[in-house]
PDB file of C-alpha atoms in Angstrom:
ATOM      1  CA  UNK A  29       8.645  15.128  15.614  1.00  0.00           C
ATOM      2  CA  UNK A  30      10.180  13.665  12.566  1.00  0.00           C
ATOM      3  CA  UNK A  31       7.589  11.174  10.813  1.00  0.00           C
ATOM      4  CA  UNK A  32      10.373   8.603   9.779  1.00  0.00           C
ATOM      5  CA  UNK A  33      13.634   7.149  11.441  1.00  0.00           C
ATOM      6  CA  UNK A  34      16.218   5.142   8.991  1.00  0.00           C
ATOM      7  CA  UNK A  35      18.807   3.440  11.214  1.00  0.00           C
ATOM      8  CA  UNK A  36      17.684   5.389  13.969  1.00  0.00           C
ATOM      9  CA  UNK A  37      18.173   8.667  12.979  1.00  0.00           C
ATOM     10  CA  UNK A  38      15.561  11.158  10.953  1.00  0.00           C
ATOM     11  CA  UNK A  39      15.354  11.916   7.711  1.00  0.00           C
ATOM     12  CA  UNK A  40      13.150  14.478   6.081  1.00  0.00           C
ATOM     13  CA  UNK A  41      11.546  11.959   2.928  1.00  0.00           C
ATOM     14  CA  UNK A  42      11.804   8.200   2.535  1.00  0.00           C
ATOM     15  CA  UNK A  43      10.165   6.440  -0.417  1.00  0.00           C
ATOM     16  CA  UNK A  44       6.838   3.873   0.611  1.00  0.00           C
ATOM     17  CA  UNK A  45       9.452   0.712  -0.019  1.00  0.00           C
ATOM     18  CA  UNK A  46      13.174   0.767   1.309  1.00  0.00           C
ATOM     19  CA  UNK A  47      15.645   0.709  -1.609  1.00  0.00           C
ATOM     20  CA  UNK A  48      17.338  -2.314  -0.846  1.00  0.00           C
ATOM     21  CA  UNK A  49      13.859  -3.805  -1.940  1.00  0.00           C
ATOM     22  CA  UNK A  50      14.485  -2.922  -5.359  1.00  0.00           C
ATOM     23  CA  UNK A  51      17.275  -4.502  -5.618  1.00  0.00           C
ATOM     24  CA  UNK A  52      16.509  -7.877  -3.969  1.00  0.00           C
ATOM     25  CA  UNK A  53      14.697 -10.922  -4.759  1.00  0.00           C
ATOM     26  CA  UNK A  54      12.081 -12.695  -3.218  1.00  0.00           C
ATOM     27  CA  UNK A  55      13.270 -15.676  -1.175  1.00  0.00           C
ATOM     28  CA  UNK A  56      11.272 -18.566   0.983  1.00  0.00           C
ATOM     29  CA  UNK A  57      10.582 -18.105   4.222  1.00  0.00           C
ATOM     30  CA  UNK A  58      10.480 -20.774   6.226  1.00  0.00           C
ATOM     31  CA  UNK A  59       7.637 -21.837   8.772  1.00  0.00           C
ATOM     32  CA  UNK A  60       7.808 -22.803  12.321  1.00  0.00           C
ATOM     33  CA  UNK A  61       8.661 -26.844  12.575  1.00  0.00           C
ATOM     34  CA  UNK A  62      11.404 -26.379  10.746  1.00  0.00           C
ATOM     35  CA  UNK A  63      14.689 -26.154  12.508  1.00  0.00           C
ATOM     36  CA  UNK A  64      16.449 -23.263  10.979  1.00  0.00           C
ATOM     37  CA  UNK A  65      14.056 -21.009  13.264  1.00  0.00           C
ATOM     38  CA  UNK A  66      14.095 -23.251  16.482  1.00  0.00           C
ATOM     39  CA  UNK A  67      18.501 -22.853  16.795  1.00  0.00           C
ATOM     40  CA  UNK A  68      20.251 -19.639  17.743  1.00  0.00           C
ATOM     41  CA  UNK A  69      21.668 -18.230  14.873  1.00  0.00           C
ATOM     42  CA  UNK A  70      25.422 -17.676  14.183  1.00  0.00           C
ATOM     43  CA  UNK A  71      27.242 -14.322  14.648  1.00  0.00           C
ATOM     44  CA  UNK A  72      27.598 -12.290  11.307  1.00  0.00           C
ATOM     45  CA  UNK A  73      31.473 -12.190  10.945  1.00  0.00           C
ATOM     46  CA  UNK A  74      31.909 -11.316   7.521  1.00  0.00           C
ATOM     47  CA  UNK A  75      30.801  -7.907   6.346  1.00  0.00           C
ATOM     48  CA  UNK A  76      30.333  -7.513   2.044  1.00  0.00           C
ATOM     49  CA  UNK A  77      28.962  -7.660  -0.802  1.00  0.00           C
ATOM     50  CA  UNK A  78      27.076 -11.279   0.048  1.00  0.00           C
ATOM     51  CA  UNK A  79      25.824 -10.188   3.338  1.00  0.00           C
ATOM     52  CA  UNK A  80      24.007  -6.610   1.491  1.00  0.00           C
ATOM     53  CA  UNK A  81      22.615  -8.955  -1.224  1.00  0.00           C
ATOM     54  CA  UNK A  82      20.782 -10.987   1.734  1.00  0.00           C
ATOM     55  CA  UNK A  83      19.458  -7.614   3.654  1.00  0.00           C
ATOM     56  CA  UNK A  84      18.167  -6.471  -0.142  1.00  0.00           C
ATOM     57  CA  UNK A  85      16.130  -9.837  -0.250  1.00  0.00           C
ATOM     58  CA  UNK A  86      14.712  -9.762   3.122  1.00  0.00           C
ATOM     59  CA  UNK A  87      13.757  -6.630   2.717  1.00  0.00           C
ATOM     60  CA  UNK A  88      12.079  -7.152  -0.678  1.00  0.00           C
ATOM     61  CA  UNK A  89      10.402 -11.093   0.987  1.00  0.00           C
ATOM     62  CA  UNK A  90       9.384  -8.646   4.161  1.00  0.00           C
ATOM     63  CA  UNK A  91       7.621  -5.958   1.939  1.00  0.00           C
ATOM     64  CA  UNK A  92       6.016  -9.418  -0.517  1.00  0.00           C
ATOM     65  CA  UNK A  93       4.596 -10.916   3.400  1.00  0.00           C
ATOM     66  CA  UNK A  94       3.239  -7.818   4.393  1.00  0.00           C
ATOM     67  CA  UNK A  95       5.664  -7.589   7.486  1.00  0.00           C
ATOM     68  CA  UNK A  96       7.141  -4.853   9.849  1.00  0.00           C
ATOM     69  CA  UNK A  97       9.873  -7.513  10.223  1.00  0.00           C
ATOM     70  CA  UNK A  98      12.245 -10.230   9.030  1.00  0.00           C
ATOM     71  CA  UNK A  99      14.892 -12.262  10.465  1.00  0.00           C
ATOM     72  CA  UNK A 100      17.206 -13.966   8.361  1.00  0.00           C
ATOM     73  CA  UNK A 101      16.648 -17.171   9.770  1.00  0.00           C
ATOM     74  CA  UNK A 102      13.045 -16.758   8.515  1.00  0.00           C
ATOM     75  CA  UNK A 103      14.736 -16.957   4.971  1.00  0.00           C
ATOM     76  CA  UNK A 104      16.920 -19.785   5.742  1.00  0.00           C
ATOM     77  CA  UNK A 105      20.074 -18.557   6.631  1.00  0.00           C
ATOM     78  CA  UNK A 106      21.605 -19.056  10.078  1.00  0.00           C
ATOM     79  CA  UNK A 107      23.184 -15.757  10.765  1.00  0.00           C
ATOM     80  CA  UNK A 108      21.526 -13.305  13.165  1.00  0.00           C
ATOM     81  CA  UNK A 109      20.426 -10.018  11.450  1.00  0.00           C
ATOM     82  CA  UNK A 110      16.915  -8.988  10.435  1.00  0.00           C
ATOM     83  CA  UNK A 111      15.167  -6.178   8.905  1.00  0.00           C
ATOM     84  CA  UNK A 112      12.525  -3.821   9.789  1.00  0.00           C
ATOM     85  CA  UNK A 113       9.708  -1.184   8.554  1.00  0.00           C
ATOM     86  CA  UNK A 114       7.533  -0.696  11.364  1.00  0.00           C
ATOM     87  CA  UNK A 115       5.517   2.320  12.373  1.00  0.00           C
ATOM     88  CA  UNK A 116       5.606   2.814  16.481  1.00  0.00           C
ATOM     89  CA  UNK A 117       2.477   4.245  18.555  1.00  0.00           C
ATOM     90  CA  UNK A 118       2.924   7.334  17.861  1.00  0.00           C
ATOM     91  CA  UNK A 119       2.859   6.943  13.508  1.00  0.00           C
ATOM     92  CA  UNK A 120       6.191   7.251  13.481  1.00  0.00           C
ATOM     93  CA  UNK A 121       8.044   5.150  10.282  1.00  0.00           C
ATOM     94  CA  UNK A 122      11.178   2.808  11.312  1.00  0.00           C
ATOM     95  CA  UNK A 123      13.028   1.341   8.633  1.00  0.00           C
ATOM     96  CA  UNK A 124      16.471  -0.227   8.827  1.00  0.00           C
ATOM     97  CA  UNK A 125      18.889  -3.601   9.404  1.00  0.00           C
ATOM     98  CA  UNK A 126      20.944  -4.743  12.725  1.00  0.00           C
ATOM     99  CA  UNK A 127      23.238  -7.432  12.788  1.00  0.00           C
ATOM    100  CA  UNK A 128      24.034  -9.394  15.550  1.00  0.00           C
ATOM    101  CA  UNK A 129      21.404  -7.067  17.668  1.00  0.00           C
ATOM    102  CA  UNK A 130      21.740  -7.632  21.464  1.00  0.00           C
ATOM    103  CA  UNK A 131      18.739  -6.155  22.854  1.00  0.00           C
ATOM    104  CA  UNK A 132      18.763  -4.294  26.125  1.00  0.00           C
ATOM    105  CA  UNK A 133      14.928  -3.758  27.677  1.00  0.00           C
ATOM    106  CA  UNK A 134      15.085  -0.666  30.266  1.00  0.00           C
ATOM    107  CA  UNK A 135      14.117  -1.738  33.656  1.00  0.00           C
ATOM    108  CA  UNK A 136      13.185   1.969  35.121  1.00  0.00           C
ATOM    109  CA  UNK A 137       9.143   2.609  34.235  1.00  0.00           C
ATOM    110  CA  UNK A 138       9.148  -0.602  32.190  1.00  0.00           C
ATOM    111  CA  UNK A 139       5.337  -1.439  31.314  1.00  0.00           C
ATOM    112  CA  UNK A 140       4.607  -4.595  29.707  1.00  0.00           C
ATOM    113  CA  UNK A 141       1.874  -4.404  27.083  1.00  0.00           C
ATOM    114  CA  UNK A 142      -0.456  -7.588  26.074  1.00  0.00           C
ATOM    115  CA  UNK A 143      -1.275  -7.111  22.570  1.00  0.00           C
ATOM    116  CA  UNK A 144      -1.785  -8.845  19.225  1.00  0.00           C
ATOM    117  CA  UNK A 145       1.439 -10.376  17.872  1.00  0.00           C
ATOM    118  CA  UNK A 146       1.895 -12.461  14.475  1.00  0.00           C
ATOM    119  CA  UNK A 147       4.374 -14.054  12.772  1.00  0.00           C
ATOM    120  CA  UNK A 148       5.963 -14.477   8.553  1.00  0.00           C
ATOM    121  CA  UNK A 149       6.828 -17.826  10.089  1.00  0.00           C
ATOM    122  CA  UNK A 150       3.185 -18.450  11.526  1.00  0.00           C
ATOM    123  CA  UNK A 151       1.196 -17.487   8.796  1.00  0.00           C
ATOM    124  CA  UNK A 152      -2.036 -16.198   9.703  1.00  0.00           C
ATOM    125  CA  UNK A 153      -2.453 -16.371  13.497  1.00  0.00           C
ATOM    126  CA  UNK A 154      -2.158 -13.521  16.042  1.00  0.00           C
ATOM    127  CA  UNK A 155      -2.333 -14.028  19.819  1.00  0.00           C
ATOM    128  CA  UNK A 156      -1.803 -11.897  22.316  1.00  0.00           C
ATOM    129  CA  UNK A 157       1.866 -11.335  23.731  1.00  0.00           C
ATOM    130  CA  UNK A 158       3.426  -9.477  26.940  1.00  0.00           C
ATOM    131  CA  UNK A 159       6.288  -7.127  25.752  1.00  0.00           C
ATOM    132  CA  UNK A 160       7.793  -4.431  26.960  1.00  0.00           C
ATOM    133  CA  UNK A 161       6.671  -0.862  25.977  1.00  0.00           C
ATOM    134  CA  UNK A 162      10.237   0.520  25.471  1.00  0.00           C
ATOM    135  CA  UNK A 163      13.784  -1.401  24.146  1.00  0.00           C
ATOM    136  CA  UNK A 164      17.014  -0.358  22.809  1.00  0.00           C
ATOM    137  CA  UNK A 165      18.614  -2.818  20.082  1.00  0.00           C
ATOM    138  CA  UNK A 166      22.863  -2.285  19.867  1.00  0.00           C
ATOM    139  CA  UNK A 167      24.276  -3.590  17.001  1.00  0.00           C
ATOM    140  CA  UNK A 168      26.010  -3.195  13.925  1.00  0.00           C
ATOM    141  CA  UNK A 169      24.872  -2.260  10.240  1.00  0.00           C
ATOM    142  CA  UNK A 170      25.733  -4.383   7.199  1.00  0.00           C
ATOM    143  CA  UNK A 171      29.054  -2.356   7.119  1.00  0.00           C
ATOM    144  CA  UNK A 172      30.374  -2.992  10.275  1.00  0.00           C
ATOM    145  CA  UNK A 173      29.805   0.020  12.220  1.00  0.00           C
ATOM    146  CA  UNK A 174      27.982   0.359  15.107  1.00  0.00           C
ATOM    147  CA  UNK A 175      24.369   1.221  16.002  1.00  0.00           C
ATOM    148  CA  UNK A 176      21.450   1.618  18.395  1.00  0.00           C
ATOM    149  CA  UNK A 177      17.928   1.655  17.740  1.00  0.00           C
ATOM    150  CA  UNK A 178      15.731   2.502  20.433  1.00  0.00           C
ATOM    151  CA  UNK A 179      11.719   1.546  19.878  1.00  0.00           C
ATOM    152  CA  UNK A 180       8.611   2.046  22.084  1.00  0.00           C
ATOM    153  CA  UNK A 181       5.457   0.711  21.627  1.00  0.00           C
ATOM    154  CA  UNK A 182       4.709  -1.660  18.725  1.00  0.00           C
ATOM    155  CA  UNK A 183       8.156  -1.103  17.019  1.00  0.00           C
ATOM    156  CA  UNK A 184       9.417  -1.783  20.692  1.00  0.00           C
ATOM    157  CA  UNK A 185       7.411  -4.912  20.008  1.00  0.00           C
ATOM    158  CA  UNK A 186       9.368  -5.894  16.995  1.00  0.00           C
ATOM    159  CA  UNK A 187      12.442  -4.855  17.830  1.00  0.00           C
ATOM    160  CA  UNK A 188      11.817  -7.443  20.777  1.00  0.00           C
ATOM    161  CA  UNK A 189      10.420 -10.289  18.360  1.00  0.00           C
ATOM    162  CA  UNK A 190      12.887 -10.319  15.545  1.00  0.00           C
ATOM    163  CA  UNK A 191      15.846 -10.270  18.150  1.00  0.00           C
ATOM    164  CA  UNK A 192      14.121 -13.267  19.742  1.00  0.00           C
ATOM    165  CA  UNK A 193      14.153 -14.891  16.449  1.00  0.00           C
ATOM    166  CA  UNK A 194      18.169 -14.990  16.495  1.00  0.00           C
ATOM    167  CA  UNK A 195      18.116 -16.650  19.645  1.00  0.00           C
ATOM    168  CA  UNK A 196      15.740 -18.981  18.004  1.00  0.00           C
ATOM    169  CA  UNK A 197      13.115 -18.191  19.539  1.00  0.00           C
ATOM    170  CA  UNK A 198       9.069 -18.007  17.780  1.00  0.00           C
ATOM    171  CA  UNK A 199       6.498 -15.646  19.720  1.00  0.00           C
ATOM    172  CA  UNK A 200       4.740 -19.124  20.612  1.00  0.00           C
ATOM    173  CA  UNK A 201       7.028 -20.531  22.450  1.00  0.00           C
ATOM    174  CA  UNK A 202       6.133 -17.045  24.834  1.00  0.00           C
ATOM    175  CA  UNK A 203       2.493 -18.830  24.948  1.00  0.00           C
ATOM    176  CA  UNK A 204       0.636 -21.277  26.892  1.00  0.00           C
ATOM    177  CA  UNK A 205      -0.193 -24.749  25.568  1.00  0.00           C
ATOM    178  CA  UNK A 206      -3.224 -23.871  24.735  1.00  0.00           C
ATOM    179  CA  UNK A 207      -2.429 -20.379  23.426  1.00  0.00           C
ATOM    180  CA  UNK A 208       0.052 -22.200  21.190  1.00  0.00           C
ATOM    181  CA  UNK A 209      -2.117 -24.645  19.790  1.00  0.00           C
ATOM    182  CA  UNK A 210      -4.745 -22.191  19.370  1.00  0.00           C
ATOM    183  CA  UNK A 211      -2.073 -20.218  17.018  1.00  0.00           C
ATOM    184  CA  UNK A 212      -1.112 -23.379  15.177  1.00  0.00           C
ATOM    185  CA  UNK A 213      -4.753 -23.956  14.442  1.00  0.00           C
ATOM    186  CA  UNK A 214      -5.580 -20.370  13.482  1.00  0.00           C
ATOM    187  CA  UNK A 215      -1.984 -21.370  11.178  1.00  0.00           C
ATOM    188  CA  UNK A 216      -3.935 -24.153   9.601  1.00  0.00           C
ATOM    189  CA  UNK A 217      -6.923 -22.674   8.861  1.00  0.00           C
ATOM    190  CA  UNK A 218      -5.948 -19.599   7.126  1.00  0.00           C
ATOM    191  CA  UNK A 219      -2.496 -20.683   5.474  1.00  0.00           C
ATOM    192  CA  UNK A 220      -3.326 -20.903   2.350  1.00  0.00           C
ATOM    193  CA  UNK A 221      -5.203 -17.536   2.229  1.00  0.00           C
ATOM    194  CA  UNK A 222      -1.768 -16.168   3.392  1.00  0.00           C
ATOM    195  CA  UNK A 223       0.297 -17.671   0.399  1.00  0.00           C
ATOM    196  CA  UNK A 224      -2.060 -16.463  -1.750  1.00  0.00           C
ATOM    197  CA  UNK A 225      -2.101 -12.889  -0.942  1.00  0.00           C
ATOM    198  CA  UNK A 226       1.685 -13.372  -1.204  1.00  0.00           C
ATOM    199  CA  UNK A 227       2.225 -14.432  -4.537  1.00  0.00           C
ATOM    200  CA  UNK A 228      -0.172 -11.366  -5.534  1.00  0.00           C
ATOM    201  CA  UNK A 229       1.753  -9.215  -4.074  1.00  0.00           C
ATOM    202  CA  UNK A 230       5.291 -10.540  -5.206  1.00  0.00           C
ATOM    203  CA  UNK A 231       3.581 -10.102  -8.699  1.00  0.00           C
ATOM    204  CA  UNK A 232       2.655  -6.474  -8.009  1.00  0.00           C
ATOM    205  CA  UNK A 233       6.112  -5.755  -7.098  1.00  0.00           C
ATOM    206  CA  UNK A 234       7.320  -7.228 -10.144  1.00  0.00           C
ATOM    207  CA  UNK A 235       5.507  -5.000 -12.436  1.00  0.00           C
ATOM    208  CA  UNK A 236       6.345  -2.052 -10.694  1.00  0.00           C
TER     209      UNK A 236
END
Protein backbone atom coordinates (compact mmCIF):
# COMPACT_ATOMS: atom_id res chain seq x y z
CA UNK A 1 0.00 0.00 0.00
CA UNK A 2 1.39 3.31 -0.94
CA UNK A 3 2.85 5.14 2.30
CA UNK A 4 1.64 8.69 1.15
CA UNK A 5 -1.56 10.16 -0.62
CA UNK A 6 -1.28 13.96 -2.08
CA UNK A 7 -4.79 15.06 -3.08
CA UNK A 8 -5.90 11.69 -2.77
CA UNK A 9 -3.96 9.93 -5.03
CA UNK A 10 -0.29 8.12 -4.39
CA UNK A 11 2.80 9.19 -5.05
CA UNK A 12 6.01 7.27 -4.75
CA UNK A 13 8.26 10.24 -2.51
CA UNK A 14 7.00 13.39 -0.82
CA UNK A 15 9.40 15.66 1.08
CA UNK A 16 8.78 15.79 5.36
CA UNK A 17 7.06 19.51 4.72
CA UNK A 18 4.57 20.19 1.73
CA UNK A 19 6.05 22.73 -0.72
CA UNK A 20 3.57 25.25 -0.47
CA UNK A 21 5.21 25.63 3.09
CA UNK A 22 8.19 27.02 1.64
CA UNK A 23 6.72 29.42 0.08
CA UNK A 24 4.30 30.80 2.70
CA UNK A 25 4.44 32.83 5.71
CA UNK A 26 3.43 32.36 9.04
CA UNK A 27 0.10 33.98 9.87
CA UNK A 28 -2.10 34.26 13.35
CA UNK A 29 -4.37 31.93 14.13
CA UNK A 30 -7.06 32.84 15.87
CA UNK A 31 -8.54 31.21 19.17
CA UNK A 32 -11.95 30.12 20.00
CA UNK A 33 -14.09 33.37 21.42
CA UNK A 34 -13.41 35.04 18.62
CA UNK A 35 -16.04 35.19 15.97
CA UNK A 36 -14.28 34.48 12.78
CA UNK A 37 -14.40 30.65 13.93
CA UNK A 38 -17.99 30.65 15.50
CA UNK A 39 -19.76 31.87 11.62
CA UNK A 40 -19.94 29.60 8.60
CA UNK A 41 -17.52 30.60 6.28
CA UNK A 42 -18.14 31.98 2.74
CA UNK A 43 -17.89 29.90 -0.48
CA UNK A 44 -14.43 30.27 -2.29
CA UNK A 45 -15.55 31.86 -5.66
CA UNK A 46 -12.50 33.19 -6.94
CA UNK A 47 -9.75 30.81 -7.94
CA UNK A 48 -5.82 32.62 -8.33
CA UNK A 49 -2.98 33.72 -7.48
CA UNK A 50 -4.41 35.28 -3.89
CA UNK A 51 -6.26 32.23 -2.96
CA UNK A 52 -2.61 29.81 -3.54
CA UNK A 53 -0.74 32.49 -1.51
CA UNK A 54 -3.32 31.76 1.49
CA UNK A 55 -3.09 27.68 1.11
CA UNK A 56 1.02 28.34 1.09
CA UNK A 57 0.55 30.17 4.54
CA UNK A 58 -1.70 27.78 6.16
CA UNK A 59 0.24 25.26 5.28
CA UNK A 60 3.51 26.81 6.50
CA UNK A 61 1.19 28.27 10.19
CA UNK A 62 -0.11 24.35 10.21
CA UNK A 63 3.48 22.82 9.99
CA UNK A 64 4.77 26.13 12.82
CA UNK A 65 1.43 24.64 15.32
CA UNK A 66 2.34 21.25 14.99
CA UNK A 67 -1.07 20.36 13.24
CA UNK A 68 -2.52 17.60 10.89
CA UNK A 69 -4.92 20.46 10.02
CA UNK A 70 -5.90 24.05 9.27
CA UNK A 71 -8.91 25.84 8.30
CA UNK A 72 -8.70 29.13 6.95
CA UNK A 73 -10.93 30.59 9.28
CA UNK A 74 -8.36 29.57 11.93
CA UNK A 75 -6.11 32.25 10.13
CA UNK A 76 -8.70 34.81 9.86
CA UNK A 77 -10.15 34.62 6.69
CA UNK A 78 -13.81 33.75 6.12
CA UNK A 79 -13.68 31.49 3.16
CA UNK A 80 -14.09 27.73 3.61
CA UNK A 81 -10.93 25.73 2.59
CA UNK A 82 -8.35 24.15 4.88
CA UNK A 83 -5.29 22.17 4.69
CA UNK A 84 -4.10 18.91 5.81
CA UNK A 85 -0.96 16.49 6.64
CA UNK A 86 -2.29 13.80 8.60
CA UNK A 87 -1.18 10.21 8.87
CA UNK A 88 -4.45 7.69 9.09
CA UNK A 89 -4.44 4.31 11.26
CA UNK A 90 -2.80 2.52 9.18
CA UNK A 91 0.71 5.10 8.85
CA UNK A 92 -0.41 6.15 5.88
CA UNK A 93 0.74 10.15 4.98
CA UNK A 94 -2.24 12.57 3.70
CA UNK A 95 -1.28 15.81 2.54
CA UNK A 96 -3.36 18.21 0.48
CA UNK A 97 -6.10 21.38 0.27
CA UNK A 98 -10.11 21.26 -0.42
CA UNK A 99 -12.09 24.14 -0.94
CA UNK A 100 -15.48 24.46 -0.22
CA UNK A 101 -15.34 20.57 1.07
CA UNK A 102 -18.86 19.11 1.59
CA UNK A 103 -18.31 16.11 3.54
CA UNK A 104 -20.31 12.98 3.00
CA UNK A 105 -19.95 10.28 6.16
CA UNK A 106 -20.95 6.63 4.77
CA UNK A 107 -23.85 5.27 6.60
CA UNK A 108 -23.25 1.33 5.65
CA UNK A 109 -20.73 -0.23 8.61
CA UNK A 110 -20.29 3.29 10.00
CA UNK A 111 -18.45 2.93 13.53
CA UNK A 112 -18.08 5.90 15.57
CA UNK A 113 -14.77 6.10 17.42
CA UNK A 114 -14.31 8.15 20.91
CA UNK A 115 -10.88 9.34 20.88
CA UNK A 116 -8.57 12.23 21.76
CA UNK A 117 -9.27 15.34 19.65
CA UNK A 118 -7.42 18.90 19.90
CA UNK A 119 -7.57 21.95 18.41
CA UNK A 120 -4.80 25.12 16.72
CA UNK A 121 -7.74 27.17 17.94
CA UNK A 122 -7.81 25.48 21.53
CA UNK A 123 -4.40 25.45 22.34
CA UNK A 124 -3.42 22.75 24.51
CA UNK A 125 -6.51 20.71 25.47
CA UNK A 126 -7.62 17.32 24.08
CA UNK A 127 -10.91 15.63 25.00
CA UNK A 128 -12.36 12.89 23.78
CA UNK A 129 -14.71 13.12 20.58
CA UNK A 130 -17.25 10.61 18.73
CA UNK A 131 -16.41 10.55 14.94
CA UNK A 132 -16.92 8.45 12.43
CA UNK A 133 -14.26 5.84 11.38
CA UNK A 134 -14.64 6.43 7.59
CA UNK A 135 -15.63 9.94 5.42
CA UNK A 136 -15.32 11.09 1.97
CA UNK A 137 -14.62 15.01 1.54
CA UNK A 138 -15.83 16.35 -2.35
CA UNK A 139 -14.49 19.40 -3.25
CA UNK A 140 -12.41 21.39 -5.33
CA UNK A 141 -8.53 22.21 -5.36
CA UNK A 142 -7.15 25.75 -5.39
CA UNK A 143 -7.54 25.53 -9.25
CA UNK A 144 -10.93 24.84 -9.61
CA UNK A 145 -11.15 21.31 -10.44
CA UNK A 146 -12.74 18.83 -8.69
CA UNK A 147 -11.78 16.32 -5.97
CA UNK A 148 -12.52 13.64 -3.39
CA UNK A 149 -10.63 12.61 -0.53
CA UNK A 150 -11.71 9.70 1.25
CA UNK A 151 -10.11 9.18 5.05
CA UNK A 152 -10.58 6.45 7.71
CA UNK A 153 -9.54 6.50 11.00
CA UNK A 154 -7.76 9.54 12.48
CA UNK A 155 -7.42 11.35 9.05
CA UNK A 156 -11.24 10.39 8.84
CA UNK A 157 -11.15 12.36 12.06
CA UNK A 158 -9.76 15.45 10.52
CA UNK A 159 -11.21 15.39 7.50
CA UNK A 160 -14.46 15.55 9.77
CA UNK A 161 -13.04 18.45 12.10
CA UNK A 162 -11.63 20.91 9.66
CA UNK A 163 -14.91 20.62 7.49
CA UNK A 164 -16.77 21.38 10.72
CA UNK A 165 -14.67 24.37 11.09
CA UNK A 166 -16.27 25.95 7.76
CA UNK A 167 -19.54 25.52 9.10
CA UNK A 168 -18.19 27.24 12.09
CA UNK A 169 -18.17 24.83 14.10
CA UNK A 170 -15.10 24.08 17.18
CA UNK A 171 -14.81 20.28 18.38
CA UNK A 172 -16.27 21.76 21.79
CA UNK A 173 -19.23 22.73 20.84
CA UNK A 174 -19.51 18.48 20.11
CA UNK A 175 -18.93 18.38 24.12
CA UNK A 176 -20.83 18.49 27.22
CA UNK A 177 -20.78 21.50 29.55
CA UNK A 178 -18.59 20.12 31.54
CA UNK A 179 -16.41 18.48 28.87
CA UNK A 180 -16.20 21.99 27.43
CA UNK A 181 -15.18 23.76 30.34
CA UNK A 182 -12.86 21.12 31.22
CA UNK A 183 -11.12 21.90 27.62
CA UNK A 184 -11.20 25.63 28.21
CA UNK A 185 -9.43 25.07 31.48
CA UNK A 186 -6.90 22.55 30.18
CA UNK A 187 -6.73 25.90 27.36
CA UNK A 188 -5.77 28.10 30.24
CA UNK A 189 -3.43 26.23 31.89
CA UNK A 190 -1.13 25.20 29.23
CA UNK A 191 -1.49 28.22 26.67
CA UNK A 192 1.35 29.72 27.06
CA UNK A 193 3.50 26.52 26.87
CA UNK A 194 1.77 26.18 23.42
CA UNK A 195 2.90 29.70 22.06
CA UNK A 196 6.06 29.02 23.13
CA UNK A 197 6.82 25.88 21.41
CA UNK A 198 5.41 27.83 18.43
CA UNK A 199 7.58 30.61 18.08
CA UNK A 200 10.53 27.90 18.37
CA UNK A 201 9.44 26.23 15.83
CA UNK A 202 8.52 29.19 13.38
CA UNK A 203 12.26 30.06 14.12
CA UNK A 204 13.47 26.59 13.11
CA UNK A 205 11.69 26.89 9.94
CA UNK A 206 13.20 30.08 9.28
CA UNK A 207 16.68 28.92 9.34
CA UNK A 208 16.08 26.08 7.34
Amino acid sequence: MPSVFVQGRPVDTYPPFAPEARRGVVRRITEAGEEVLHRPCRDVTEFGPDLAALVDDMFRTMYVADGAGLAANQVGVDLRLFVYDCLDDDGARHVGHIVNPVLETPVSGRRLLEEGEGCLSVPGAVMDVPRPDRAVVRGLDKDGHPLVVEGTGYFARCLAHETDHTHGHLYLDRLSKRDKKDALRQMADRRDEVYARRAAKAEAMDRD
